[in-house]
Amino acid sequence: MGFRHKDIIALKDLTKEEIELLLDTADNLSEINQRDIKKVPTLRGKTVINLFYEASTRTRTSFEIAAKRLSADAVNITASTSSVVKGETLSDTAANILAMKPDIIVMRHSVSGAHEYLAKRVSCSVINAGDGAHEHPSQGLLDMLTMRQKFGKLAGLKVAIVGDITHSRVARSNIYGLTTMGAKVFLAGPPTMMPPGIERLGNVTVCKDMREAVDQADVVMMLRIQLERQGKTLLPSMREYSRYFGLNPTVLALAKKDAIVMHPGPINRGVELASSVADCDQSAIMKQVENGVAVRMAMLYHVCGGEPVE
Amino acid sequence: MNLLIKGGRVIDPSQGIDETMDVLIADGVVLELGQGIAAPEGTQTIDASGLLVTPGLIDMHVHLRDPGLEYKEDIATGSRAAAAGGFTSVACMPNTSPVIDNKAVACYVVNKAKSEALVNVFPIGSITKGSKGDSLAEMGDLKEAGCVAVSDDGKPVCNSELMRRALEYAKGIGITVISHSEDLALVGEGVMNEGFVSTELGLKGIPWAAEDIAVAREVYLAEFACAPVHIAHISTAGSARIIRNAKARGVKVTCETAPHYFTLTDDAVRGYNTNAKMNPPLRGESDVAAMKAALADGTIDAIATDHAPHHPDEKDVEFNVALNGIVGLETSLPLSLKLVEEGVLDLKGLVSVMSCNPAKILGLDRGTLRVGAVGDVTVIDPAKEWQVDAAKLESKSKNSPFLGWQMKGKAVYTVVKGQVVHQA
């Protein structure tokens, strides 16, 4: 089967078969990243614009490398250097970018729904590199790829996602993707960070205690606490957060022996993850980053129509 | 010229009338009601057989954006939209630029309306100077200039002491205080109702408690000050319950809701539809049901539109950035008539909430077809089907979630002081 979407905005929109296709493609393409000469001509002549309205190093770099390894021309635009500071609307920015005939716009935006807005207004493909607290599909896919590589499948895995679920686009994309693929998702976090109705998103289980979520888990995914966002109302202190919702060796011991620890990064060491856990053998964090390039190559490749890979 | 409206089903709750009869208006005043009225020479006649004839509809909560924001709407276009929707009177909110917080601005609105408006325009002044919530506006002057109420409109008066004094002072001079009830700390950066849909869309939510808590405060302040208060656009089951209980123990509280709150849920926001972005936000199904129940049992006194025109550039943006509000004058009547079809209200009840009660709350000598009353009349074809088409809306702005909707019921004649100002 082929990939029929012009855009990749949300994992909610993708079927099991489409997710599988993207993961299979990423697996195939990851071989390119191991070569001496890490480049194939697959997207030669295609132009990818990375339009980043929010600070990001790893995602933007990962998309840029992915585009370049497929021989596409990648151009980066960041909000601080763009017309946004001069008051230009997203619609006008999009029109101007479109006039330069790109094939794909990869965008990160702080407003949920900004990609849906953009995709309706441009003829080129739009890939969501994170919108507000809505979705982060490339992160969801790279997380799933990492799990699939470790366990050979996603169906039946118990995945614990711990932290600030309310503000997490990573959590939403993982919930949609993982439950579509048949994994079981358990959420834990302070009640102030658990949004209403979350259990209905993908038939997930909300746990009061993080130990309940981690117990016998195959995957423990810790979310980043966004220190700048929590203000004074959501948490008494980082100290207390780390005590009740941080992953330390004692809590990790509740998970299955071969469980992996994941984190979308950047890590607040000592807050959501004890350093000893972040750097332990079970940590798959660097594998996630590595897989990010392959997954993003697969996404770029499929929205461009999926020409044969050399 | 005289106007004879013949053979319509006249519904006037102020006199307990629901029967087929004629209405004769002479010199802008209702002269006679009865069967088979003979038209004097030169009388314009409207054949209203099969149609409803009601006291002119009154929308007690609109934004005409004039002065200062005429790119969205002005007194002329807003009044055309009102006439097209069957409204003979509108009360316009003070969040203009400058704010209607003094006699000069109020007089500007009154005078411009006199020369340009098709319908009666009654300005609402602000409660506090500049609607800043710091000190009381000159309410006496505002009333003298023609203001029929005071409100800081989209802004709650956060300081409870100041709100207490506003209620006391307004009671003394006989002007209605309208409260926009919202606890801003709870609203935070919310942009839609807090619930499953906000979780799914990843948008910051506004909890129902933000409205309920503020409504409860107004009720207690009104009770304490023995002064009336009117709560604008309620949207939650809790608000309705608090007001119902308060009324039962004799607190002088009245309230309104808007057609969108008994028609739409926050599901309408899906797809990040900025035409479904408003304040208070669209709520859940149980709130919609509660609005209907509160209309049915008389807890809600009025249907107002909160007609809030915005330029396309202010809506055609990312959801978070879009301004709150929708236009409502031209869709209010059919959406409200649906309540009759659903058995929530009977026709008398509908006319009460769309005409008689708003007149009473604002102290207007309208909302009745009593002999000697001002000849403001709305003639409605309840069966007329039509589609909401942006190009045909009279309002300068087209920000409606009902575009493309099939509607049933329309004002076919809008009569102000005996003059037909709109005919469909």
XYZ file of C-alpha atoms in Angstrom:
734
model
C 0.000 0.000 0.000
C 1.051 3.581 -0.515
C 0.867 6.579 1.746
C -2.049 8.726 0.679
C -1.689 11.795 2.889
C -0.463 15.135 1.613
C 0.456 16.113 5.147
C 1.400 14.476 8.426
C -0.277 16.551 11.117
C -1.330 14.043 13.734
C -0.916 10.359 14.522
C -4.615 10.415 15.321
C -5.200 10.615 11.551
C -3.109 7.549 10.691
C -4.212 3.936 10.465
C -2.299 0.986 11.852
C -1.142 0.106 8.323
C 0.085 3.641 7.674
C 2.025 3.739 10.929
C 3.518 0.336 10.120
C 4.516 1.551 6.677
C 6.269 4.587 8.140
C 8.078 2.467 10.731
C 9.099 -0.142 8.130
C 10.404 2.572 5.858
C 12.314 4.154 8.738
C 13.853 0.776 9.536
C 14.976 0.422 5.930
C 16.285 3.965 5.689
C 18.195 3.742 8.962
C 20.774 1.693 7.137
C 21.754 4.808 5.166
C 22.716 6.470 8.430
C 25.306 3.745 9.032
C 27.067 4.212 5.677
C 30.281 6.090 5.167
C 28.585 8.297 2.654
C 25.234 9.019 4.245
C 23.337 10.251 1.249
C 20.923 8.897 -1.346
C 19.428 10.831 -4.240
C 15.817 9.968 -3.397
C 14.546 13.516 -2.868
C 17.004 15.266 -5.162
C 15.550 18.543 -6.385
C 12.982 18.711 -3.600
C 12.939 21.693 -1.281
C 12.165 21.306 2.421
C 11.593 24.377 4.556
C 11.991 23.989 8.298
C 9.798 26.725 9.725
C 10.369 26.857 13.463
C 8.322 29.234 15.570
C 9.552 27.647 18.780
C 13.043 27.004 19.994
C 14.199 23.513 19.111
C 17.598 22.076 18.505
C 17.207 18.342 18.219
C 13.998 18.213 16.200
C 15.061 20.893 13.751
C 18.529 19.411 13.317
C 17.074 15.943 12.949
C 14.674 17.065 10.204
C 17.479 18.969 8.489
C 19.800 15.972 8.507
C 16.963 13.719 7.342
C 16.244 15.995 4.381
C 19.916 16.271 3.446
C 20.518 12.524 3.633
C 17.754 12.133 1.078
C 19.405 14.875 -1.048
C 16.607 17.389 -0.563
C 17.544 21.029 -0.159
C 16.725 22.058 3.376
C 16.272 25.667 4.417
C 15.791 26.705 8.028
C 13.650 29.629 9.103
C 13.389 30.475 12.772
C 10.840 32.874 14.201
C 13.379 35.208 15.712
C 14.804 35.968 12.286
C 11.537 35.897 10.365
C 8.863 38.426 9.588
C 6.863 37.234 12.580
C 8.627 39.793 14.696
C 7.433 42.405 12.208
C 3.836 41.308 12.743
C 3.303 39.089 9.710
C 0.496 36.566 10.055
C 1.046 32.845 9.619
C -1.171 32.971 6.564
C 0.974 35.652 4.918
C 4.202 33.922 5.887
C 2.836 30.733 4.349
C 1.853 32.523 1.146
C 5.322 33.999 0.824
C 7.040 30.712 1.478
C 4.722 28.966 -0.939
C 5.642 31.481 -3.634
C 9.160 30.074 -3.443
C 7.762 26.662 -4.400
C 8.870 24.377 -1.594
C 7.750 20.755 -1.647
C 7.479 20.306 2.103
C 7.102 22.679 5.016
C 8.179 21.201 8.338
C 6.772 23.432 11.021
C 6.942 23.771 14.762
C 4.486 26.184 16.334
C 3.443 26.995 19.878
C -0.247 27.115 18.957
C -2.239 23.891 18.809
C -3.901 23.576 15.424
C -1.459 25.865 13.611
C -0.556 23.028 11.229
C -4.126 22.224 10.381
C -4.548 25.929 9.638
C -1.427 25.985 7.458
C -2.137 22.729 5.622
C -5.514 24.027 4.452
C -3.833 27.044 2.904
C -0.844 25.583 1.099
C -0.577 23.134 -1.763
C 2.733 21.664 -0.611
C 3.026 19.046 2.115
C 3.053 20.066 5.755
C 4.775 17.993 8.427
C 4.044 18.755 12.039
C 7.196 19.079 14.103
C 5.136 19.905 17.185
C 2.086 22.119 17.689
C 1.301 23.501 21.121
C 0.006 20.773 23.392
C -1.608 18.930 20.500
C 0.684 16.487 18.665
C 4.295 15.732 17.844
C 3.945 12.890 15.336
C 7.626 12.475 14.446
C 8.444 12.048 18.141
C 5.617 9.522 18.520
C 6.916 7.558 15.534
C 10.519 7.563 16.663
C 9.405 6.417 20.101
C 7.421 3.575 18.563
C 10.312 2.629 16.289
C 12.609 2.448 19.305
C 10.156 0.200 21.159
C 9.569 -1.993 18.123
C 13.290 -2.472 17.572
C 13.700 -3.582 21.174
C 10.641 -5.821 21.508
C 9.940 -6.777 17.897
C 6.343 -5.610 18.155
C 4.156 -2.967 19.727
C 0.955 -4.915 20.295
C 0.594 -5.991 23.903
C 3.421 -3.840 25.291
C 2.749 -2.037 28.531
C 3.913 1.558 28.202
C 3.945 3.924 31.182
C 3.938 7.637 30.357
C 4.748 9.780 33.374
C 4.731 13.522 33.871
C 2.944 16.608 32.605
C 0.338 15.023 30.361
C -1.728 18.215 30.035
C 0.939 20.181 28.243
C 2.518 17.281 26.390
C 2.136 16.867 22.649
C 4.539 13.928 22.928
C 2.082 12.171 25.240
C -0.852 12.730 22.878
C 0.986 11.438 19.811
C 2.210 8.417 21.729
C -1.256 7.704 23.107
C -2.775 7.760 19.619
C 0.036 5.854 17.966
C 0.553 3.224 20.635
C -3.112 2.442 21.196
C -3.649 2.228 17.419
C -0.845 -0.339 17.330
C -2.336 -2.347 20.190
C -0.046 -1.334 23.042
C -1.468 -0.674 26.506
C -0.813 2.821 27.813
C -0.763 3.776 31.499
C -0.499 7.420 32.486
C 0.724 8.933 35.721
C 1.409 12.447 36.851
C 0.285 15.066 39.337
C -3.506 15.599 39.175
C -2.821 19.205 38.141
C -1.182 17.882 34.985
C -3.802 15.332 33.986
C -6.301 16.848 31.527
C -10.023 15.988 31.674
C -11.178 13.071 29.585
C -7.646 11.901 28.758
C -8.648 8.278 29.369
C -11.028 8.551 26.415
C -8.307 9.655 23.983
C -7.155 6.165 23.194
C -8.553 3.979 25.932
C -5.669 4.584 28.301
C -5.477 3.919 32.042
C -4.829 6.813 34.381
C -2.930 5.766 37.516
C -2.902 7.678 40.794
C 0.536 6.429 41.703
C 3.404 6.290 39.228
C 4.449 2.933 40.686
C 1.195 1.464 39.472
C 1.976 2.655 35.949
C 5.568 1.455 36.028
C 4.758 -1.943 37.576
C 5.597 -4.661 35.025
C 5.958 -2.061 32.285
C 7.959 -2.778 29.148
C 8.572 0.891 28.538
C 8.802 3.769 30.995
C 8.496 7.055 29.157
C 9.260 10.102 31.241
C 8.049 13.478 30.023
C 9.952 16.657 30.350
C 8.707 19.001 33.038
C 8.747 22.375 31.447
C 10.115 24.402 34.279
C 9.238 27.632 32.508
C 5.580 26.640 32.153
C 4.583 25.312 35.526
C 4.511 28.637 37.301
C 3.548 28.430 40.918
C 0.178 26.785 40.669
C 0.742 23.324 39.247
C 3.431 22.026 41.582
C 4.574 22.776 45.112
C 8.214 22.328 44.152
C 10.536 20.479 41.799
C 11.843 18.647 44.826
C 8.428 17.228 45.616
C 7.779 16.448 41.960
C 10.956 14.462 41.663
C 10.112 12.601 44.865
C 6.696 11.434 43.694
C 6.963 11.482 39.901
C 10.645 11.198 39.185
C 12.137 7.927 37.968
C 14.796 6.542 40.269
C 16.334 3.064 40.390
C 13.858 1.908 43.064
C 10.807 2.730 40.984
C 12.433 1.461 37.812
C 12.982 -1.877 39.554
C 9.192 -2.351 39.497
C 9.236 -2.513 35.710
C 10.074 -5.647 33.747
C 13.721 -6.600 33.841
C 14.277 -5.796 30.198
C 12.231 -2.607 30.292
C 13.557 0.460 28.535
C 13.551 4.054 29.753
C 12.623 6.780 27.309
C 12.558 10.565 27.398
C 11.893 13.046 24.572
C 14.616 15.357 25.867
C 16.055 17.622 26.916
C 16.276 15.999 30.350
C 16.062 17.881 33.609
C 18.539 15.694 35.414
C 17.524 14.987 38.971
C 13.934 16.103 38.319
C 12.119 13.659 36.074
C 15.058 11.298 35.786
C 17.781 10.468 38.262
C 21.103 10.733 36.451
C 21.859 7.113 37.212
C 18.669 6.124 35.364
C 19.221 8.485 32.465
C 22.607 6.934 31.803
C 21.867 3.311 32.707
C 21.903 0.384 30.292
C 18.128 0.399 30.103
C 18.083 3.964 28.862
C 17.033 4.175 25.201
C 17.282 7.938 25.061
C 20.171 8.130 22.594
C 18.565 5.426 20.476
C 15.480 7.638 20.287
C 17.580 10.508 18.975
C 19.257 8.224 16.463
C 15.921 6.860 15.282
C 14.609 10.401 14.925
C 16.621 10.896 11.751
C 15.364 7.683 10.132
C 11.741 8.361 11.060
C 11.906 11.874 9.678
C 13.490 10.559 6.485
C 10.531 8.187 6.192
C 8.043 10.989 6.734
C 9.666 13.269 4.149
C 9.911 10.364 1.743
C 6.273 9.335 2.003
C 4.703 12.789 1.745
C 6.765 13.196 -1.437
C 5.064 10.203 -2.963
C 7.470 7.444 -1.985
C 9.858 7.072 -4.931
C 12.094 3.963 -4.773
C 14.992 4.139 -2.335
C 18.416 3.395 -3.745
C -48.509 57.191 7.459
C -50.651 54.607 9.207
C -49.879 50.915 9.119
C -52.403 48.106 9.397
C -51.089 44.604 10.024
C -54.013 42.389 9.109
C -55.000 38.921 10.152
C -51.817 37.756 11.859
C -51.531 35.581 14.937
C -50.803 38.270 17.496
C -48.701 37.084 20.409
C -48.282 39.603 23.167
C -47.495 38.119 26.578
C -47.707 41.581 28.156
C -51.461 41.466 27.605
C -51.916 37.713 27.544
C -52.877 37.829 23.875
C -52.535 34.905 21.496
C -55.163 35.249 18.783
C -55.688 36.194 15.197
C -56.339 39.902 14.932
C -55.340 43.164 13.285
C -52.952 45.791 14.613
C -53.317 49.397 13.569
C -50.451 51.789 14.140
C -50.912 55.502 13.668
C -48.276 58.182 14.104
C -45.824 55.592 15.356
C -48.094 54.414 18.167
C -50.355 51.367 18.512
C -53.843 52.782 17.966
C -56.032 49.725 17.926
C -55.987 45.951 18.268
C -58.964 43.919 17.170
C -60.809 41.976 14.519
C -61.662 43.476 11.164
C -60.200 46.912 11.735
C -61.087 49.152 8.816
C -58.079 50.908 7.413
C -58.337 54.663 7.166
C -57.516 56.279 3.817
C -53.858 56.040 2.847
C -53.039 53.252 5.300
C -50.271 50.852 4.333
C -51.520 47.319 4.823
C -49.556 44.177 5.544
C -51.338 40.890 5.012
C -50.098 38.856 7.959
C -52.297 35.806 7.522
C -50.318 32.723 8.509
C -47.696 34.923 10.163
C -46.865 35.777 13.767
C -47.198 39.372 14.936
C -45.217 40.204 18.057
C -43.997 43.231 19.957
C -40.716 44.290 18.344
C -37.885 41.989 19.365
C -35.225 43.469 21.634
C -31.624 42.328 21.747
C -30.189 43.610 24.978
C -26.590 42.641 24.249
C -24.928 43.622 20.983
C -21.679 45.237 19.899
C -22.001 47.894 17.238
C -18.255 48.708 17.337
C -19.001 52.385 16.835
C -17.112 54.598 17.710
C -13.617 53.456 16.958
C -13.883 49.998 15.490
C -16.045 50.707 12.464
C -14.038 48.324 10.298
C -15.952 45.535 12.066
C -19.395 47.121 12.224
C -20.967 50.524 12.607
C -24.251 51.836 13.849
C -25.785 51.803 10.357
C -24.728 48.269 9.374
C -25.374 46.865 12.833
C -28.858 48.293 12.834
C -29.496 46.839 9.363
C -28.466 43.435 10.674
C -30.788 43.945 13.637
C -33.711 44.882 11.375
C -33.003 41.881 9.140
C -33.078 39.667 12.209
C -36.416 41.079 13.358
C -35.046 43.285 16.131
C -36.595 46.711 16.555
C -34.318 47.648 19.442
C -30.786 46.814 20.412
C -28.729 47.762 23.447
C -25.091 48.189 22.530
C -22.156 47.484 24.804
C -19.610 50.137 25.777
C -16.418 48.368 24.717
C -15.918 50.831 21.914
C -12.890 53.026 21.401
C -13.194 55.236 23.344
C -15.246 53.348 25.897
C -18.772 54.664 26.517
C -17.861 55.832 29.996
C -18.966 59.458 29.743
C -21.776 61.586 28.460
C -19.972 62.730 25.326
C -19.465 59.232 23.933
C -22.973 58.153 24.932
C -24.405 61.216 23.156
C -22.345 60.385 20.066
C -23.977 56.952 19.898
C -27.456 58.319 20.527
C -27.080 61.071 17.925
C -25.499 58.874 15.277
C -28.229 56.304 15.819
C -30.865 58.998 15.354
C -29.538 59.861 11.931
C -28.271 56.493 10.692
C -29.943 53.617 12.495
C -32.915 51.704 11.182
C -33.836 50.458 14.649
C -33.762 51.884 18.168
C -30.252 51.880 19.574
C -29.864 52.162 23.336
C -26.310 52.544 24.545
C -25.003 50.763 27.606
C -22.429 52.737 29.543
C -19.521 51.270 31.426
C -19.589 50.525 35.150
C -16.078 51.817 35.689
C -14.068 54.515 33.982
C -12.505 53.078 30.855
C -13.905 49.689 31.953
C -10.675 49.407 33.887
C -12.281 48.245 37.110
C -10.705 51.007 39.204
C -13.386 53.615 39.865
C -17.049 54.144 39.044
C -18.020 55.834 35.803
C -20.410 58.775 35.946
C -23.548 56.670 35.853
C -25.907 59.572 36.435
C -24.571 61.367 33.394
C -24.622 58.162 31.381
C -28.270 57.606 32.219
C -29.145 61.191 31.394
C -27.412 60.817 28.034
C -29.611 57.835 27.213
C -27.785 54.790 28.530
C -30.175 52.068 29.638
C -27.698 50.008 31.652
C -24.088 49.887 32.739
C -21.638 47.075 32.132
C -17.922 46.603 31.766
C -18.945 44.110 29.096
C -16.183 41.595 28.395
C -14.420 42.469 31.621
C -15.603 41.395 35.046
C -15.383 43.956 37.831
C -12.847 41.950 39.788
C -12.909 44.069 42.938
C -15.881 42.903 45.010
C -16.034 46.123 46.994
C -16.232 48.173 43.813
C -18.954 45.890 42.437
C -20.917 46.253 45.659
C -20.732 50.035 45.371
C -21.659 49.903 41.691
C -24.808 47.936 42.517
C -25.740 50.312 45.319
C -25.080 53.436 43.305
C -26.847 52.166 40.207
C -29.863 51.181 42.252
C -30.037 54.720 43.576
C -30.164 56.274 40.163
C -32.292 53.541 38.640
C -30.017 52.021 36.066
C -29.458 48.307 35.476
C -26.054 46.761 36.156
C -25.071 44.001 33.762
C -22.308 41.692 34.923
C -19.869 39.810 32.758
C -19.233 37.067 35.270
C -15.888 35.410 35.025
C -13.102 34.594 37.480
C -10.110 35.659 35.448
C -7.579 33.728 37.511
C -9.440 30.526 36.711
C -9.747 31.479 33.054
C -5.997 31.920 32.866
C -4.847 31.471 29.302
C -7.846 29.312 28.424
C -9.247 29.645 24.927
C -12.121 27.144 24.963
C -14.220 25.099 27.369
C -12.155 22.783 29.560
C -13.178 19.226 28.815
C -12.523 16.279 26.601
C -12.397 18.359 23.418
C -9.798 20.769 24.843
C -7.751 17.762 25.937
C -7.947 16.259 22.481
C -7.124 19.479 20.667
C -4.388 20.407 23.098
C -5.955 23.807 23.721
C -5.988 25.459 27.128
C -9.375 25.075 28.766
C -11.629 27.434 30.692
C -13.374 25.526 33.514
C -17.073 26.008 34.144
C -16.169 26.992 37.675
C -14.729 30.268 36.330
C -18.265 31.339 35.422
C -20.130 29.781 38.328
C -17.945 31.337 41.005
C -18.331 34.803 39.510
C -22.104 34.395 39.116
C -22.318 33.302 42.741
C -20.442 36.418 43.833
C -22.810 38.695 41.921
C -25.797 36.936 43.443
C -24.442 37.390 46.970
C -23.537 41.012 46.345
C -26.987 41.733 44.908
C -28.565 40.024 47.884
C -26.405 41.935 50.320
C -26.930 45.290 48.630
C -30.648 44.636 48.022
C -29.980 45.771 44.483
C -30.803 44.172 41.146
C -28.149 42.649 38.927
C -28.375 41.199 35.446
C -25.956 38.440 34.461
C -24.876 38.475 30.831
C -24.700 35.399 28.620
C -24.775 32.497 31.056
C -23.468 29.260 29.604
C -23.141 26.695 32.396
C -25.494 24.404 34.267
C -24.028 25.772 37.488
C -24.866 29.392 36.649
C -28.444 28.409 35.922
C -28.695 26.514 39.206
C -27.224 29.373 41.240
C -29.575 31.904 39.662
C -32.588 29.613 40.036
C -31.863 29.209 43.746
C -31.249 32.921 44.192
C -34.511 33.842 42.520
C -36.345 31.390 44.757
C -35.162 33.248 47.826
C -36.042 36.615 46.355
C -32.719 37.950 45.105
C -33.248 40.466 42.307
C -31.185 38.681 39.729
C -31.992 38.321 36.051
C -29.954 36.722 33.321
C -29.677 36.102 29.630
C -28.218 33.399 27.463
C -27.381 33.444 23.764
C -28.629 31.173 20.985
C -25.213 29.538 20.547
C -25.252 28.344 24.156
C -28.439 26.363 23.641
C -27.544 25.263 20.099
C -23.863 24.303 20.005
C -21.416 22.393 22.189
C -17.646 22.656 22.306
C -17.610 19.997 19.605
C -18.008 22.943 17.226
C -14.414 23.951 18.020
C -13.059 20.777 16.393
C -10.900 21.586 13.400
C -9.816 24.676 15.361
C -12.851 26.545 14.075
C -12.334 30.138 15.127
C -15.974 30.926 14.379
C -16.742 28.778 17.393
C -14.414 30.792 19.633
C -16.302 32.981 22.043
C -16.420 34.069 25.644
C -17.828 32.384 27.616
C -16.838 29.388 25.539
C -19.230 26.837 24.067
C -19.772 24.211 26.756
C -20.774 20.575 26.979
C -24.010 18.761 26.272
C -25.231 18.896 29.857
C -24.816 22.668 29.851
C -26.797 22.969 26.625
C -29.550 20.898 28.224
C -29.362 23.074 31.342
C -29.800 26.235 29.244
C -32.970 24.779 27.761
C -34.285 23.718 31.152
C -33.545 27.162 32.557
C -35.347 28.807 29.651
C -38.291 26.476 30.156
C -38.677 27.215 33.870
C -38.101 30.953 33.573
C -34.710 31.040 35.273
C -33.311 32.619 32.120
C -35.127 35.881 31.485
C -33.795 36.835 28.088
C -32.200 35.610 24.909
C -29.546 38.057 23.746
C -27.131 37.511 20.907
C -23.879 39.024 22.153
C -23.563 40.006 18.465
C -19.792 40.445 18.211
C -18.611 41.302 14.712
C -14.948 40.793 13.852
C -13.017 41.381 10.650
C -11.980 38.218 8.739
C -8.329 39.031 9.481
C -9.107 38.692 13.178
C -10.666 35.257 12.752
C -8.619 33.775 9.901
C -5.674 33.052 12.181
C -4.451 30.345 14.515
C -7.066 29.510 17.158
C -5.214 30.973 20.138
C -4.802 34.300 18.422
C -8.371 34.633 17.102
C -10.650 37.143 18.797
C -13.689 35.964 20.747
C -17.216 36.353 19.451
C -19.654 35.742 16.648
C -22.304 37.744 14.828
C -25.762 36.738 15.922
C -28.449 39.266 15.060
C -29.590 37.550 11.879
C -29.618 33.973 13.179
C -31.068 34.492 16.645
C -34.748 34.276 15.755
C -34.696 30.976 13.833
C -32.389 29.343 16.390
C -34.731 30.515 19.157
C -37.837 29.410 17.258
C -36.326 25.937 17.332
C -36.943 26.003 21.082
C -40.652 26.240 20.311
C -40.419 23.318 17.907
C -38.622 21.299 20.594
C -41.253 22.195 23.172
C -38.819 24.082 25.417
C -40.846 27.289 25.152
C -44.262 28.140 23.787
C -44.580 31.143 21.528
C -45.583 33.403 24.394
C -42.534 32.285 26.304
C -40.364 32.981 23.301
C -41.740 36.507 22.879
C -41.245 37.082 26.588
C -37.545 36.269 26.461
C -36.953 38.080 23.178
C -39.005 41.204 23.782
C -41.022 41.739 26.978
C -38.367 40.721 29.498
C -35.430 42.578 27.932
C -37.643 45.702 27.885
C -38.439 45.239 31.575
C -34.814 44.599 32.563
C -33.616 47.704 30.745
C -36.617 49.806 31.748
C -37.709 50.444 28.162
C -41.289 51.465 27.324
C -41.363 48.687 24.765
C -41.972 44.963 24.521
C -45.752 45.358 24.291
C -48.456 46.035 21.727
C -50.687 47.747 24.272
C -52.737 50.577 22.811
C -50.681 53.720 23.187
C -47.353 51.868 23.138
C -44.626 52.619 20.599
C -45.470 50.895 17.306
C -42.495 48.523 17.232
C -43.623 45.241 15.722
C -42.004 42.126 14.313
C -43.906 40.023 11.784
C -42.498 36.505 11.608
C -42.978 33.716 9.120
C -42.228 30.689 11.318
C -42.233 28.317 8.351
C -39.940 30.237 6.027
C -36.871 28.184 5.211
C -33.616 29.831 4.284
C -29.907 29.235 4.302
C -27.372 31.375 6.132
C -25.226 32.898 3.393
C -22.328 35.174 4.320
C -22.918 37.292 1.225
C -26.464 38.012 2.302
C -25.773 38.966 5.903
C -26.310 42.667 6.543
C -23.660 42.789 9.222
C -20.300 44.107 8.091
C -18.671 41.001 9.547
C -19.452 37.391 8.742
C -17.981 35.535 11.706
C -20.746 33.032 12.307
C -20.553 29.323 13.103
C -23.931 28.976 11.409
C -22.829 29.850 7.868
C -24.394 27.354 5.502
C -26.952 26.215 8.091
C -30.501 25.639 6.946
C -32.791 27.789 9.068
C -36.527 27.782 9.602
C -38.295 30.992 10.530
C -37.579 34.569 9.588
C -38.748 38.071 10.342
C -40.592 39.125 7.196
C -41.429 42.637 8.376
C -39.620 44.675 10.977
C -41.596 47.722 11.990
C -40.100 50.558 14.020
C -42.452 53.315 15.195
C -44.936 52.288 12.553
C -42.397 52.322 9.713
C -41.401 49.149 7.886
C -37.600 49.156 8.144
C -37.029 45.656 6.814
C -39.018 43.400 4.545
C -37.910 39.907 3.549
